[in-house]
mmCIF file of C-alpha atoms and ligand atoms in Angstrom:
data_model
loop_
_atom_site.group_PDB
_atom_site.id
_atom_site.type_symbol
_atom_site.label_atom_id
_atom_site.label_comp_id
_atom_site.label_asym_id
_atom_site.label_seq_id
_atom_site.Cartn_x
_atom_site.Cartn_y
_atom_site.Cartn_z
ATOM 1 C CA MET A 25 128.024 82.856 63.242
ATOM 2 C CA SER A 26 129.519 79.447 63.819
ATOM 3 C CA LYS A 27 128.260 76.090 64.984
ATOM 4 C CA PHE A 28 131.240 76.019 67.334
ATOM 5 C CA TRP A 29 130.033 79.037 69.279
ATOM 6 C CA SER A 30 128.115 78.450 72.466
ATOM 7 C CA GLN A 31 124.520 79.649 72.561
ATOM 8 C CA HIS A 32 125.654 82.364 74.937
ATOM 9 C CA THR A 33 128.251 83.607 72.413
ATOM 10 C CA HIS A 34 125.583 83.894 69.703
ATOM 11 C CA ALA A 35 123.528 86.171 71.953
ATOM 12 C CA LEU A 36 126.314 88.647 72.813
ATOM 13 C CA LYS A 37 126.396 92.284 71.659
ATOM 14 C CA PRO A 38 130.100 93.169 71.560
ATOM 15 C CA TYR A 39 131.153 96.778 72.069
ATOM 16 C CA THR A 40 132.497 98.640 69.025
ATOM 17 C CA PRO A 41 135.408 100.901 69.992
ATOM 18 C CA GLY A 42 136.080 104.168 68.139
ATOM 19 C CA GLU A 43 138.303 103.883 65.081
ATOM 20 C CA GLN A 44 141.992 103.343 65.829
ATOM 21 C CA PRO A 45 143.487 103.804 62.338
ATOM 22 C CA GLN A 46 146.862 102.133 61.975
ATOM 23 C CA ASP A 47 147.804 103.757 58.667
ATOM 24 C CA THR A 48 147.102 107.423 57.823
ATOM 25 C CA GLN A 49 148.146 110.190 60.152
ATOM 26 C CA TYR A 50 144.943 111.688 61.498
ATOM 27 C CA ILE A 51 144.290 114.418 63.992
ATOM 28 C CA LYS A 52 142.618 111.984 66.381
ATOM 29 C CA LEU A 53 139.723 113.579 68.207
ATOM 30 C CA ASN A 54 137.494 110.487 68.325
ATOM 31 C CA THR A 55 138.332 108.374 71.393
ATOM 32 C CA ASN A 56 138.947 110.948 74.132
ATOM 33 C CA GLU A 57 142.633 110.164 74.470
ATOM 34 C CA ASN A 58 144.787 112.766 76.175
ATOM 35 C CA PRO A 59 146.836 114.855 73.687
ATOM 36 C CA TYR A 60 149.649 115.279 76.238
ATOM 37 C CA PRO A 61 152.219 112.605 77.073
ATOM 38 C CA PRO A 62 152.085 110.613 80.323
ATOM 39 C CA SER A 63 153.973 112.007 83.331
ATOM 40 C CA PRO A 64 157.738 111.865 82.620
ATOM 41 C CA LEU A 65 158.117 110.176 86.026
ATOM 42 C CA ALA A 66 155.714 107.441 84.904
ATOM 43 C CA LEU A 67 157.665 106.903 81.687
ATOM 44 C CA GLU A 68 160.899 106.658 83.633
ATOM 45 C CA ALA A 69 159.422 104.173 86.108
ATOM 46 C CA MET A 70 158.192 101.995 83.263
ATOM 47 C CA GLN A 71 161.555 102.073 81.526
ATOM 48 C CA GLN A 72 163.115 100.886 84.790
ATOM 49 C CA ALA A 73 160.543 98.109 85.010
ATOM 50 C CA VAL A 74 161.728 96.667 81.700
ATOM 51 C CA SER A 75 164.278 94.396 83.333
ATOM 52 C CA ASN A 76 165.107 90.783 84.146
ATOM 53 C CA ASP A 77 162.408 90.945 86.816
ATOM 54 C CA LEU A 78 159.866 90.479 84.023
ATOM 55 C CA ARG A 79 160.563 86.746 84.285
ATOM 56 C CA LEU A 80 158.711 86.913 87.621
ATOM 57 C CA TYR A 81 154.960 87.236 87.993
ATOM 58 C CA SER A 82 153.683 90.612 89.120
ATOM 59 C CA ASP A 83 152.157 91.134 92.573
ATOM 60 C CA PRO A 84 148.671 89.592 92.181
ATOM 61 C CA ASN A 85 147.365 92.172 94.649
ATOM 62 C CA ALA A 86 149.229 95.183 93.129
ATOM 63 C CA LYS A 87 149.644 96.463 96.671
ATOM 64 C CA GLN A 88 152.030 99.274 95.769
ATOM 65 C CA LEU A 89 149.574 100.791 93.293
ATOM 66 C CA LYS A 90 146.589 100.313 95.604
ATOM 67 C CA GLN A 91 148.464 102.106 98.386
ATOM 68 C CA ALA A 92 149.400 105.004 96.088
ATOM 69 C CA ILE A 93 145.741 105.384 95.036
ATOM 70 C CA ALA A 94 144.603 105.103 98.667
ATOM 71 C CA ASP A 95 147.094 107.829 99.668
ATOM 72 C CA TYR A 96 145.992 110.096 96.849
ATOM 73 C CA TYR A 97 142.292 109.864 97.708
ATOM 74 C CA GLN A 98 142.822 109.556 101.474
ATOM 75 C CA VAL A 99 141.011 106.249 101.830
ATOM 76 C CA ASP A 100 142.134 102.932 103.288
ATOM 77 C CA ILE A 101 143.867 100.424 101.009
ATOM 78 C CA SER A 102 140.991 98.017 101.721
ATOM 79 C CA ASN A 103 138.750 100.468 99.831
ATOM 80 C CA VAL A 104 140.768 100.167 96.603
ATOM 81 C CA PHE A 105 140.480 97.678 93.738
ATOM 82 C CA VAL A 106 142.684 97.802 90.623
ATOM 83 C CA GLY A 107 142.280 96.186 87.230
ATOM 84 C CA ASN A 108 143.562 95.949 83.707
ATOM 85 C CA SER A 109 141.595 99.037 82.506
ATOM 86 C CA SER A 110 138.421 100.474 83.946
ATOM 87 C CA ASP A 111 136.503 98.451 81.356
ATOM 88 C CA GLU A 112 137.699 95.357 83.211
ATOM 89 C CA VAL A 113 136.879 96.892 86.600
ATOM 90 C CA LEU A 114 133.417 97.725 85.253
ATOM 91 C CA ALA A 115 132.981 94.172 83.938
ATOM 92 C CA HIS A 116 133.855 92.717 87.354
ATOM 93 C CA SER A 117 131.504 95.209 88.993
ATOM 94 C CA PHE A 118 128.613 94.239 86.720
ATOM 95 C CA ALA A 119 129.236 90.565 87.548
ATOM 96 C CA ALA A 120 129.906 90.980 91.274
ATOM 97 C CA LEU A 121 127.661 93.846 92.342
ATOM 98 C CA LEU A 122 125.088 94.896 89.731
ATOM 99 C CA ASN A 123 123.445 91.559 88.884
ATOM 100 C CA HIS A 124 120.295 91.126 90.969
ATOM 101 C CA ASN A 125 116.695 89.980 90.544
ATOM 102 C CA LYS A 126 115.455 93.560 90.449
ATOM 103 C CA PRO A 127 116.566 95.485 87.350
ATOM 104 C CA LEU A 128 119.785 97.403 86.895
ATOM 105 C CA LEU A 129 118.883 100.960 85.856
ATOM 106 C CA TYR A 130 121.147 102.901 83.468
ATOM 107 C CA PRO A 131 120.789 105.910 81.128
ATOM 108 C CA ASP A 132 119.685 105.047 77.578
ATOM 109 C CA ILE A 133 122.294 107.397 76.117
ATOM 110 C CA SER A 134 125.506 106.595 77.917
ATOM 111 C CA TYR A 135 128.659 104.496 77.699
ATOM 112 C CA SER A 136 127.780 101.855 75.129
ATOM 113 C CA PHE A 137 129.795 99.162 76.897
ATOM 114 C CA TYR A 138 127.079 98.821 79.581
ATOM 115 C CA PRO A 139 124.628 96.957 77.291
ATOM 116 C CA SER A 140 127.483 94.625 76.296
ATOM 117 C CA TYR A 141 128.132 93.682 79.937
ATOM 118 C CA ILE A 142 124.392 93.339 80.535
ATOM 119 C CA ARG A 143 124.289 90.725 77.746
ATOM 120 C CA LEU A 144 127.525 89.037 78.781
ATOM 121 C CA PHE A 145 126.370 88.513 82.360
ATOM 122 C CA GLY A 146 122.663 88.032 81.592
ATOM 123 C CA ILE A 147 121.644 90.942 83.821
ATOM 124 C CA ASN A 148 118.033 92.005 84.239
ATOM 125 C CA ALA A 149 118.298 95.669 83.211
ATOM 126 C CA LYS A 150 116.203 98.654 82.186
ATOM 127 C CA SER A 151 117.443 101.758 80.383
ATOM 128 C CA ILE A 152 116.075 105.116 81.538
ATOM 129 C CA PRO A 153 115.756 107.858 78.882
ATOM 130 C CA LEU A 154 117.756 111.059 79.293
ATOM 131 C CA ASP A 155 115.560 114.141 79.737
ATOM 132 C CA ASP A 156 114.814 116.744 77.032
ATOM 133 C CA GLN A 157 118.149 118.482 77.635
ATOM 134 C CA LEU A 158 119.948 115.128 77.306
ATOM 135 C CA GLY A 159 120.608 115.150 81.074
ATOM 136 C CA ILE A 160 120.289 112.381 83.659
ATOM 137 C CA ASN A 161 117.285 113.137 85.873
ATOM 138 C CA PHE A 162 117.229 111.057 89.070
ATOM 139 C CA ALA A 163 113.480 111.626 89.444
ATOM 140 C CA ASP A 164 113.191 109.069 86.632
ATOM 141 C CA TYR A 165 115.095 106.507 88.751
ATOM 142 C CA GLN A 166 112.475 106.450 91.517
ATOM 143 C CA GLN A 167 111.340 102.947 90.694
ATOM 144 C CA GLU A 168 112.111 99.438 91.797
ATOM 145 C CA ASN A 169 115.726 98.454 91.087
ATOM 146 C CA GLY A 170 118.554 96.237 92.269
ATOM 147 C CA SER A 171 121.343 98.585 91.185
ATOM 148 C CA ILE A 172 122.078 101.780 89.244
ATOM 149 C CA VAL A 173 125.012 102.690 86.984
ATOM 150 C CA PHE A 174 125.838 105.940 85.165
ATOM 151 C CA PRO A 175 128.929 107.876 84.113
ATOM 152 C CA ASN A 176 129.609 111.248 85.761
ATOM 153 C CA PRO A 177 130.156 113.289 83.658
ATOM 154 C CA ASN A 178 127.961 111.316 81.283
ATOM 155 C CA ALA A 179 129.356 110.156 77.963
ATOM 156 C CA PRO A 180 128.880 111.149 75.190
ATOM 157 C CA THR A 181 127.092 114.277 76.457
ATOM 158 C CA GLY A 182 129.813 115.535 78.846
ATOM 159 C CA ILE A 183 127.153 116.768 81.290
ATOM 160 C CA ALA A 184 127.992 116.394 85.003
ATOM 161 C CA ILE A 185 125.741 115.771 88.001
ATOM 162 C CA ALA A 186 126.422 117.322 91.427
ATOM 163 C CA VAL A 187 127.590 114.974 94.183
ATOM 164 C CA ALA A 188 124.773 116.259 96.428
ATOM 165 C CA GLU A 189 122.288 114.743 93.982
ATOM 166 C CA ILE A 190 124.151 111.433 93.978
ATOM 167 C CA GLU A 191 124.116 111.447 97.768
ATOM 168 C CA GLN A 192 120.330 111.830 97.708
ATOM 169 C CA LEU A 193 120.094 108.929 95.286
ATOM 170 C CA ALA A 194 122.176 106.753 97.638
ATOM 171 C CA GLN A 195 119.828 107.603 100.504
ATOM 172 C CA GLN A 196 116.742 106.887 98.412
ATOM 173 C CA HIS A 197 118.021 103.442 97.356
ATOM 174 C CA PRO A 198 119.843 102.046 100.408
ATOM 175 C CA ASP A 199 119.472 98.438 99.173
ATOM 176 C CA SER A 200 120.857 99.107 95.681
ATOM 177 C CA VAL A 201 124.492 99.324 94.671
ATOM 178 C CA ILE A 202 125.117 102.627 92.870
ATOM 179 C CA LEU A 203 128.128 102.645 90.545
ATOM 180 C CA ILE A 204 129.492 105.978 89.340
ATOM 181 C CA ASP A 205 131.785 105.668 86.325
ATOM 182 C CA GLU A 206 134.104 108.669 86.687
ATOM 183 C CA ALA A 207 136.232 108.192 83.552
ATOM 184 C CA TYR A 208 136.093 111.966 82.900
ATOM 185 C CA VAL A 209 135.622 113.403 86.389
ATOM 186 C CA ASP A 210 139.046 115.108 86.486
ATOM 187 C CA PHE A 211 138.087 117.516 83.696
ATOM 188 C CA GLY A 212 135.692 119.557 85.780
ATOM 189 C CA ALA A 213 133.202 117.414 87.713
ATOM 190 C CA GLN A 214 133.127 116.550 91.433
ATOM 191 C CA THR A 215 134.141 113.056 92.498
ATOM 192 C CA ALA A 216 131.762 110.925 94.583
ATOM 193 C CA ILE A 217 134.703 109.202 96.327
ATOM 194 C CA PRO A 218 133.927 110.890 99.700
ATOM 195 C CA LEU A 219 130.483 109.229 99.591
ATOM 196 C CA THR A 220 132.156 105.794 99.622
ATOM 197 C CA GLN A 221 133.278 106.576 103.187
ATOM 198 C CA LYS A 222 129.744 107.404 104.283
ATOM 199 C CA TYR A 223 127.425 105.017 102.426
ATOM 200 C CA ASN A 224 127.777 101.253 102.107
ATOM 201 C CA ASN A 225 126.231 101.126 98.628
ATOM 202 C CA ILE A 226 128.437 103.498 96.573
ATOM 203 C CA ILE A 227 131.236 102.423 94.236
ATOM 204 C CA VAL A 228 133.299 104.812 92.122
ATOM 205 C CA VAL A 229 135.269 103.580 89.092
ATOM 206 C CA GLN A 230 138.068 105.619 87.514
ATOM 207 C CA THR A 231 140.705 105.120 84.834
ATOM 208 C CA PHE A 232 144.270 106.176 84.028
ATOM 209 C CA SER A 233 143.314 106.301 80.336
ATOM 210 C CA LYS A 234 141.958 109.833 80.013
ATOM 211 C CA SER A 235 143.181 112.360 82.587
ATOM 212 C CA ARG A 236 146.501 110.536 83.151
ATOM 213 C CA SER A 237 147.353 109.987 79.468
ATOM 214 C CA LEU A 238 147.816 106.223 79.868
ATOM 215 C CA ALA A 239 145.114 104.716 77.611
ATOM 216 C CA GLY A 240 147.704 102.343 76.169
ATOM 217 C CA LEU A 241 148.740 101.009 79.584
ATOM 218 C CA ARG A 242 145.228 99.771 80.504
ATOM 219 C CA VAL A 243 144.886 100.571 84.206
ATOM 220 C CA GLY A 244 141.655 101.331 86.051
ATOM 221 C CA PHE A 245 140.492 101.222 89.645
ATOM 222 C CA ALA A 246 137.502 101.296 91.953
ATOM 223 C CA ILE A 247 137.023 102.932 95.343
ATOM 224 C CA ALA A 248 134.247 101.514 97.509
ATOM 225 C CA PRO A 249 133.403 100.183 100.975
ATOM 226 C CA THR A 250 135.486 97.071 101.791
ATOM 227 C CA GLU A 251 132.450 94.798 101.534
ATOM 228 C CA LEU A 252 132.004 95.783 97.866
ATOM 229 C CA ILE A 253 135.759 95.593 97.146
ATOM 230 C CA ASN A 254 135.798 92.050 98.533
ATOM 231 C CA GLY A 255 133.069 91.109 96.052
ATOM 232 C CA LEU A 256 135.191 92.455 93.200
ATOM 233 C CA GLU A 257 138.242 90.520 94.452
ATOM 234 C CA ARG A 258 136.220 87.286 94.431
ATOM 235 C CA VAL A 259 135.285 87.776 90.776
ATOM 236 C CA LYS A 260 138.781 88.956 89.797
ATOM 237 C CA ASN A 261 140.386 85.923 91.430
ATOM 238 C CA SER A 262 137.956 83.687 89.557
ATOM 239 C CA PHE A 263 139.029 85.276 86.260
ATOM 240 C CA ASN A 264 142.682 86.414 86.204
ATOM 241 C CA SER A 265 144.856 86.532 89.285
ATOM 242 C CA TYR A 266 147.571 88.787 87.743
ATOM 243 C CA PRO A 267 145.629 91.388 85.749
ATOM 244 C CA LEU A 268 148.271 94.113 86.149
ATOM 245 C CA ASP A 269 151.750 93.488 84.821
ATOM 246 C CA ARG A 270 154.925 94.813 86.419
ATOM 247 C CA ILE A 271 155.268 97.682 83.947
ATOM 248 C CA ALA A 272 151.680 98.822 84.504
ATOM 249 C CA ILE A 273 152.006 98.712 88.295
ATOM 250 C CA GLU A 274 155.180 100.841 88.217
ATOM 251 C CA GLY A 275 153.882 103.293 85.604
ATOM 252 C CA ALA A 276 150.500 103.836 87.227
ATOM 253 C CA THR A 277 152.049 104.246 90.690
ATOM 254 C CA ALA A 278 154.471 106.925 89.475
ATOM 255 C CA SER A 279 151.671 108.597 87.527
ATOM 256 C CA ILE A 280 149.325 108.965 90.498
ATOM 257 C CA ARG A 281 152.172 110.256 92.668
ATOM 258 C CA ASP A 282 152.930 113.012 90.128
ATOM 259 C CA LYS A 283 150.092 115.292 91.171
ATOM 260 C CA ALA A 284 151.635 118.485 89.769
ATOM 261 C CA TYR A 285 151.910 117.163 86.218
ATOM 262 C CA PHE A 286 148.407 115.719 86.348
ATOM 263 C CA GLU A 287 146.852 118.976 87.536
ATOM 264 C CA GLN A 288 148.731 120.973 84.927
ATOM 265 C CA THR A 289 147.572 118.827 81.969
ATOM 266 C CA CYS A 290 143.963 118.737 83.187
ATOM 267 C CA LYS A 291 143.976 122.535 83.441
ATOM 268 C CA LYS A 292 145.362 122.895 79.930
ATOM 269 C CA ILE A 293 142.634 120.648 78.524
ATOM 270 C CA ILE A 294 139.887 122.536 80.355
ATOM 271 C CA ARG A 295 141.189 125.841 78.955
ATOM 272 C CA THR A 296 141.356 124.428 75.425
ATOM 273 C CA ARG A 297 137.825 123.069 75.821
ATOM 274 C CA GLU A 298 136.548 126.513 76.746
ATOM 275 C CA THR A 299 138.122 128.222 73.726
ATOM 276 C CA THR A 300 136.939 125.401 71.439
ATOM 277 C CA GLU A 301 133.362 125.708 72.753
ATOM 278 C CA LYS A 302 133.367 129.409 71.886
ATOM 279 C CA ALA A 303 134.827 128.793 68.445
ATOM 280 C CA LEU A 304 132.239 126.088 67.712
ATOM 281 C CA GLN A 305 129.428 128.375 68.834
ATOM 282 C CA THR A 306 130.744 131.097 66.534
ATOM 283 C CA LEU A 307 130.536 128.597 63.658
ATOM 284 C CA GLY A 308 126.859 128.007 64.486
ATOM 285 C CA PHE A 309 127.130 124.923 66.698
ATOM 286 C CA ASN A 310 125.153 124.255 69.837
ATOM 287 C CA THR A 311 127.331 122.656 72.489
ATOM 288 C CA LEU A 312 126.152 120.783 75.584
ATOM 289 C CA PRO A 313 127.747 122.063 78.831
ATOM 290 C CA SER A 314 130.839 119.850 79.093
ATOM 291 C CA SER A 315 132.736 118.881 82.241
ATOM 292 C CA SER A 316 134.850 116.384 80.310
ATOM 293 C CA ASN A 317 137.633 116.252 77.727
ATOM 294 C CA PHE A 318 135.207 116.252 74.828
ATOM 295 C CA ILE A 319 132.408 118.408 73.437
ATOM 296 C CA PHE A 320 129.064 117.108 72.184
ATOM 297 C CA ALA A 321 127.981 119.499 69.458
ATOM 298 C CA THR A 322 125.229 119.860 66.860
ATOM 299 C CA THR A 323 124.317 122.354 64.148
ATOM 300 C CA HIS A 324 121.341 123.012 61.893
ATOM 301 C CA LYS A 325 123.690 124.052 59.097
ATOM 302 C CA MET A 326 124.656 120.562 57.969
ATOM 303 C CA PRO A 327 123.946 116.935 59.012
ATOM 304 C CA ALA A 328 126.430 115.686 61.607
ATOM 305 C CA GLU A 329 127.204 112.533 59.641
ATOM 306 C CA ALA A 330 128.172 114.584 56.571
ATOM 307 C CA ILE A 331 130.432 116.772 58.723
ATOM 308 C CA TYR A 332 132.021 113.667 60.260
ATOM 309 C CA LEU A 333 132.748 112.220 56.796
ATOM 310 C CA ALA A 334 134.066 115.522 55.412
ATOM 311 C CA LEU A 335 136.352 115.962 58.423
ATOM 312 C CA LYS A 336 137.674 112.425 57.943
ATOM 313 C CA GLN A 337 138.479 113.305 54.301
ATOM 314 C CA GLU A 338 140.410 116.262 55.672
ATOM 315 C CA GLY A 339 142.360 114.058 58.077
ATOM 316 C CA VAL A 340 140.437 114.829 61.273
ATOM 317 C CA LEU A 341 138.667 112.007 63.114
ATOM 318 C CA VAL A 342 135.760 112.790 65.430
ATOM 319 C CA ARG A 343 133.100 110.407 66.769
ATOM 320 C CA TYR A 344 129.672 110.071 65.204
ATOM 321 C CA PHE A 345 126.969 107.862 66.761
ATOM 322 C CA ASN A 346 124.188 106.671 64.477
ATOM 323 C CA ALA A 347 121.714 106.328 67.342
ATOM 324 C CA PRO A 348 118.268 107.798 68.052
ATOM 325 C CA ARG A 349 118.257 111.386 69.460
ATOM 326 C CA ILE A 350 122.017 111.857 69.043
ATOM 327 C CA ASP A 351 122.438 111.145 65.333
ATOM 328 C CA ASN A 352 122.865 114.826 64.554
ATOM 329 C CA TYR A 353 125.673 115.318 67.087
ATOM 330 C CA LEU A 354 129.433 115.017 66.909
ATOM 331 C CA ARG A 355 131.580 114.099 69.874
ATOM 332 C CA ILE A 356 134.840 115.972 69.591
ATOM 333 C CA SER A 357 137.721 115.089 71.918
ATOM 334 C CA ILE A 358 139.886 117.950 73.159
ATOM 335 C CA GLY A 359 143.354 117.891 71.616
ATOM 336 C CA THR A 360 146.141 120.448 71.820
ATOM 337 C CA ASN A 361 145.408 124.116 71.023
ATOM 338 C CA ASP A 362 147.064 123.593 67.660
ATOM 339 C CA GLU A 363 144.919 120.543 66.809
ATOM 340 C CA MET A 364 141.734 122.354 67.803
ATOM 341 C CA ALA A 365 142.685 125.390 65.703
ATOM 342 C CA LYS A 366 143.070 123.065 62.701
ATOM 343 C CA LEU A 367 139.714 121.441 63.471
ATOM 344 C CA ILE A 368 137.963 124.806 63.586
ATOM 345 C CA GLN A 369 139.629 125.924 60.364
ATOM 346 C CA LYS A 370 138.543 122.755 58.525
ATOM 347 C CA LEU A 371 135.028 122.861 60.010
ATOM 348 C CA SER A 372 134.644 126.436 58.874
ATOM 349 C CA LYS A 373 135.674 125.475 55.334
ATOM 350 C CA ILE A 374 133.334 122.452 55.283
ATOM 351 C CA ILE A 375 130.288 124.335 56.562
ATOM 352 C CA ASN A 376 130.808 127.434 54.418
ATOM 353 C CA SER A 377 131.133 125.394 51.220
ATOM 354 C CA HIS A 378 128.035 123.309 52.017
HETATM 355 C C1 PLP B 28 136.955 105.593 78.264
HETATM 356 C C2 PLP B 28 135.866 105.145 79.176
HETATM 357 C C3 PLP B 28 136.027 104.055 80.016
HETATM 358 C C4 PLP B 28 137.123 103.038 79.806
HETATM 359 O O1 PLP B 28 138.336 103.375 80.153
HETATM 360 P P1 PLP B 28 139.507 102.298 80.109
HETATM 361 O O2 PLP B 28 140.097 102.363 81.448
HETATM 362 O O3 PLP B 28 140.415 102.770 79.023
HETATM 363 O O4 PLP B 28 138.932 100.945 79.812
HETATM 364 C C5 PLP B 28 135.052 103.767 80.950
HETATM 365 N N1 PLP B 28 133.926 104.500 81.026
HETATM 366 C C6 PLP B 28 133.702 105.532 80.208
HETATM 367 C C7 PLP B 28 132.443 106.300 80.320
HETATM 368 C C8 PLP B 28 134.658 105.865 79.244
HETATM 369 O O5 PLP B 28 134.418 106.838 78.374
#
């Protein structure tokens, strides 16, 4: 608290990111980073971009990257928006498209950045509880609203919703913008991008951080009807006209063009997830059905917080949320096969000696 802060600053609820330890070597399974390196073509493109050209501003419109994304998803470049991380794209979306007189609806257990944006932009919002299975049930969204936002698959549950259901939602709420945050969609869910070509109220946000192993580069994008993209551009150009630097534009462009590498790493992670789910179940865990690069797991054998702390002692970081209904769960990111084998070995030791 400080007398120099504006009233608005006092009222904010900043997001708390997962631990990013700078000292000890941990097996890091707490922030859903990709265990595999970025595409070698992306690394090479970025190395090339480290040149005298860095004295020049980057393209404020990042046209090359937008075109590569448009080509990949077979949409027009006017349907693509890019930003310095999907968190930034989400922030612009909350400001430009989700702030209306009628409430913004969002799941109560979901990406915890949404409440931060709601505070930051003073949005009238209402959280909708997940159902008994910790799933999003659109029947609960049949009420007055100005906009709707949810991740698909949801975080931290990993549970995906079928695109057919999202299409129904778009039809039921033709005057509401519906934002689908697809940070994890590449690990086994269906993208809603085709709906953006058919409905004027759908926006899909994705990131290079998870499935493309570029969390450190900070690149995200949105695909939506041009009318919605133009709203985002207005906010972006009122905030930062050069959000993507030259290195990020080159790296992200090469990354999205390297489809083979991307598909191969996603497949590896899905396979590792499946073996890890089985191993966790053998240890007595219940796992929610995951379509993402993490597993949300709980056990009656020992409190989740105690397991989290014991794992940390053993050099393995997972994510624990001290929040109602999920405070006996652990969110475990999928690492390499070797990392997951070590996790299972340490978990087994911890639970058996409890
Ligand atoms: C990781 C994550 C993001 C943010 O991704 P960045 O592009 O790294 O900012 C957005 N939404 C959800 C649900 C996430 O888990």
